[in-house]
């Protein structure tokens, strides 16, 4: 092979080597220049979908691309809706406090009944004329009948959705100053079971008492602030030796008993006391020290308070966190009365908060389905 041809082959080999080196160097430089913002879409979605709401919102501030992906995979808890019970007719309104919109459903199945409690999207209702007790889901129109039971001046609650095998109903009323009658039932039962239990005097049964199911127990806040507890498995009733929450004297003015609410969150029992002339006070039961502690913050939790049942939520939109939403709507259905623990004030301002003016059976908070468009 001539020297000229050898020189050409060597030159070609060197050129190929240089080209490969350039490509490798460019790839290396490109990798060095890449940032977290350049992650593949599938990987970015996977990462952001596993973040809690607060971290998802922080991640969305990185760049436009991350904001778009974070918004797509963001899971925000759904707020309860306020369901209104008409005095006449079958037209029921549902107020969404997030969208500030009102929806309407015709529910002739509820004619002649009054609401008793809500949980997991189900209503518990009672027909006084026939003593009929039944569950009803207003969004699926599913109805579950229960044995007849006469309810006088008492309240009733249930542990979970009636479609669950763990569903238990509970109600309590006074038989004498030292005895209470506790009645329980469950879907599919043929009758209610009623057993008398000894009762400590501070606890007084009333239609203004509050009920909540928490950690497998029914808690009943009495008219005077004492807390009764019922274990449906062991069938044991007791009144906790915990003095009632301490409130200023003006909290016990006219209709004071109507301004109490109780719910649970994360295994804690929360009580809200309101007064027409003061800001509300929120207490949490310290189950170790067995005393009520005043809460200055809800740590991002949102409470929804109504006479017959109240609810708690986390991961709602930012403006709703650390607030209590009450079962009153003002400005022609455009604004739900709320109290902010961040600003320590009511929204909107200068609204009347005399709960004595409101019918306790007028409305109640209920959990809507995730896809409610098909229901409306």
Tab-separated table of N, CA and C in Angstrom, residues 26-85:
chain	number	residue	atom	x	y	z
A	26	UNK	N	-20.129	16.346	23.887
A	26	UNK	CA	-21.401	17.071	23.819
A	26	UNK	C	-22.445	16.416	24.725
A	27	UNK	N	-22.494	15.066	24.693
A	27	UNK	CA	-23.443	14.361	25.559
A	27	UNK	C	-23.150	14.642	27.021
A	28	UNK	N	-21.829	14.619	27.357
A	28	UNK	CA	-21.446	14.866	28.739
A	28	UNK	C	-21.823	16.280	29.161
A	29	UNK	N	-21.561	17.248	28.274
A	29	UNK	CA	-21.905	18.629	28.570
A	29	UNK	C	-23.416	18.797	28.717
A	30	UNK	N	-24.182	18.100	27.846
A	30	UNK	CA	-25.643	18.192	27.896
A	30	UNK	C	-26.179	17.644	29.219
A	31	UNK	N	-25.560	16.505	29.641
A	31	UNK	CA	-25.996	15.918	30.902
A	31	UNK	C	-25.686	16.839	32.075
A	32	UNK	N	-24.514	17.493	31.971
A	32	UNK	CA	-24.156	18.410	33.039
A	32	UNK	C	-25.091	19.600	33.102
A	33	UNK	N	-25.604	20.023	31.929
A	33	UNK	CA	-26.479	21.183	31.873
A	33	UNK	C	-27.919	20.856	32.267
A	34	UNK	N	-28.283	19.542	32.235
A	34	UNK	CA	-29.648	19.162	32.574
A	34	UNK	C	-29.942	19.426	34.049
A	35	UNK	N	-31.196	19.776	34.330
A	35	UNK	CA	-31.628	20.041	35.704
A	35	UNK	C	-32.831	19.163	36.028
A	36	UNK	N	-33.333	19.318	37.273
A	36	UNK	CA	-34.523	18.564	37.675
A	36	UNK	C	-35.721	18.914	36.799
A	37	UNK	N	-35.689	20.098	36.233
A	37	UNK	CA	-36.803	20.514	35.379
A	37	UNK	C	-36.867	19.719	34.084
A	38	UNK	N	-35.758	19.005	33.748
A	38	UNK	CA	-35.715	18.243	32.497
A	38	UNK	C	-36.058	16.771	32.692
A	39	UNK	N	-36.562	16.401	33.867
A	39	UNK	CA	-36.930	14.998	34.096
A	39	UNK	C	-37.983	14.545	33.083
A	40	UNK	N	-37.932	13.292	32.662
A	40	UNK	CA	-38.973	12.778	31.757
A	40	UNK	C	-40.357	12.937	32.385
A	41	UNK	N	-41.347	13.201	31.560
A	41	UNK	CA	-42.698	13.484	32.059
A	41	UNK	C	-43.235	12.358	32.924
A	42	UNK	N	-43.019	11.089	32.495
A	42	UNK	CA	-43.560	9.951	33.243
A	42	UNK	C	-42.943	9.868	34.639
A	43	UNK	N	-41.619	10.113	34.716
A	43	UNK	CA	-40.944	10.054	36.006
A	43	UNK	C	-41.373	11.215	36.898
A	44	UNK	N	-41.526	12.395	36.304
A	44	UNK	CA	-41.952	13.567	37.061
A	44	UNK	C	-43.352	13.360	37.633
A	45	UNK	N	-44.266	12.813	36.823
A	45	UNK	CA	-45.628	12.532	37.298
A	45	UNK	C	-45.612	11.551	38.457
A	46	UNK	N	-44.761	10.520	38.336
A	46	UNK	CA	-44.681	9.504	39.389
A	46	UNK	C	-44.209	10.119	40.700
A	47	UNK	N	-43.200	10.988	40.624
A	47	UNK	CA	-42.655	11.608	41.836
A	47	UNK	C	-43.674	12.559	42.468
A	48	UNK	N	-44.225	13.442	41.650
A	48	UNK	CA	-45.140	14.455	42.180
A	48	UNK	C	-46.449	13.861	42.679
A	49	UNK	N	-46.860	12.740	42.113
A	49	UNK	CA	-48.129	12.115	42.535
A	49	UNK	C	-48.037	11.532	43.935
A	50	UNK	N	-46.801	11.334	44.416
A	50	UNK	CA	-46.624	10.723	45.738
A	50	UNK	C	-46.416	11.756	46.836
A	51	UNK	N	-46.452	13.021	46.477
A	51	UNK	CA	-46.277	14.082	47.464
A	51	UNK	C	-47.589	14.425	48.145
A	52	UNK	N	-47.502	14.831	49.423
A	52	UNK	CA	-48.693	15.352	50.091
A	52	UNK	C	-49.027	16.704	49.475
A	53	UNK	N	-50.219	17.210	49.762
A	53	UNK	CA	-50.688	18.430	49.104
A	53	UNK	C	-49.729	19.602	49.299
A	54	UNK	N	-49.240	19.813	50.535
A	54	UNK	CA	-48.369	20.960	50.807
A	54	UNK	C	-47.095	20.894	49.970
A	55	UNK	N	-46.472	19.690	49.870
A	55	UNK	CA	-45.246	19.549	49.086
A	55	UNK	C	-45.527	19.641	47.589
A	56	UNK	N	-46.693	19.166	47.175
A	56	UNK	CA	-47.079	19.280	45.764
A	56	UNK	C	-47.161	20.753	45.358
A	57	UNK	N	-47.748	21.566	46.216
A	57	UNK	CA	-47.879	22.997	45.922
A	57	UNK	C	-46.510	23.665	45.860
A	58	UNK	N	-45.600	23.277	46.780
A	58	UNK	CA	-44.244	23.842	46.758
A	58	UNK	C	-43.521	23.444	45.470
A	59	UNK	N	-43.668	22.181	45.070
A	59	UNK	CA	-43.001	21.702	43.857
A	59	UNK	C	-43.519	22.425	42.617
A	60	UNK	N	-44.779	22.813	42.637
A	60	UNK	CA	-45.361	23.473	41.464
A	60	UNK	C	-44.755	24.848	41.212
A	61	UNK	N	-44.008	25.371	42.197
A	61	UNK	CA	-43.392	26.693	42.032
A	61	UNK	C	-42.019	26.627	41.376
A	62	UNK	N	-41.525	25.418	41.072
A	62	UNK	CA	-40.194	25.269	40.485
A	62	UNK	C	-40.116	25.897	39.096
A	63	UNK	N	-41.056	25.546	38.233
A	63	UNK	CA	-41.082	26.077	36.865
A	63	UNK	C	-42.456	25.803	36.272
A	64	UNK	N	-42.686	26.321	35.078
A	64	UNK	CA	-43.997	26.160	34.439
A	64	UNK	C	-44.315	24.693	34.182
A	65	UNK	N	-43.296	23.939	33.754
A	65	UNK	CA	-43.528	22.515	33.438
A	65	UNK	C	-43.927	21.752	34.700
A	66	UNK	N	-43.216	21.996	35.803
A	66	UNK	CA	-43.552	21.325	37.052
A	66	UNK	C	-44.920	21.763	37.554
A	67	UNK	N	-45.242	23.010	37.364
A	67	UNK	CA	-46.556	23.520	37.791
A	67	UNK	C	-47.673	22.793	37.069
A	68	UNK	N	-47.474	22.575	35.757
A	68	UNK	CA	-48.494	21.891	34.964
A	68	UNK	C	-48.683	20.450	35.413
A	69	UNK	N	-47.551	19.743	35.611
A	69	UNK	CA	-47.632	18.331	36.020
A	69	UNK	C	-48.178	18.219	37.449
A	70	UNK	N	-47.710	19.080	38.353
A	70	UNK	CA	-48.166	19.032	39.748
A	70	UNK	C	-49.664	19.280	39.843
A	71	UNK	N	-50.173	20.198	39.043
A	71	UNK	CA	-51.614	20.496	39.052
A	71	UNK	C	-52.417	19.313	38.545
A	72	UNK	N	-51.870	18.591	37.557
A	72	UNK	CA	-52.589	17.445	36.981
A	72	UNK	C	-52.721	16.295	37.970
A	73	UNK	N	-51.696	16.076	38.793
A	73	UNK	CA	-51.708	14.913	39.694
A	73	UNK	C	-52.115	15.296	41.116
A	74	UNK	N	-52.398	16.573	41.350
A	74	UNK	CA	-52.714	17.039	42.712
A	74	UNK	C	-54.048	16.465	43.189
A	75	UNK	N	-54.037	15.917	44.383
A	75	UNK	CA	-55.252	15.372	44.993
A	75	UNK	C	-55.660	16.286	46.143
A	76	UNK	N	-56.794	16.930	46.002
A	76	UNK	CA	-57.314	17.814	47.042
A	76	UNK	C	-58.569	17.184	47.621
A	77	UNK	N	-58.650	17.140	48.940
A	77	UNK	CA	-59.839	16.570	49.569
A	77	UNK	C	-61.083	17.362	49.168
A	78	UNK	N	-62.178	16.649	49.086
A	78	UNK	CA	-63.429	17.307	48.703
A	78	UNK	C	-64.152	17.825	49.937
A	79	UNK	N	-64.605	19.040	49.846
A	79	UNK	CA	-65.330	19.641	50.961
A	79	UNK	C	-66.725	19.047	51.070
A	80	UNK	N	-67.264	18.915	52.290
A	80	UNK	CA	-68.680	18.548	52.428
A	80	UNK	C	-69.562	19.639	51.828
A	81	UNK	N	-70.779	19.266	51.489
A	81	UNK	CA	-71.778	20.232	51.011
A	81	UNK	C	-72.827	20.413	52.098
A	82	UNK	N	-73.450	21.580	52.078
A	82	UNK	CA	-74.516	21.868	53.031
A	82	UNK	C	-75.854	21.532	52.369
A	83	UNK	N	-76.538	20.530	52.921
A	83	UNK	CA	-77.813	20.083	52.359
A	83	UNK	C	-78.960	20.741	53.117
A	84	UNK	N	-79.887	21.345	52.366
A	84	UNK	CA	-81.042	22.034	52.956
A	84	UNK	C	-82.300	21.181	52.823
A	85	UNK	N	-83.057	21.122	53.919
A	85	UNK	CA	-84.305	20.374	53.946
A	85	UNK	C	-85.479	21.353	53.873
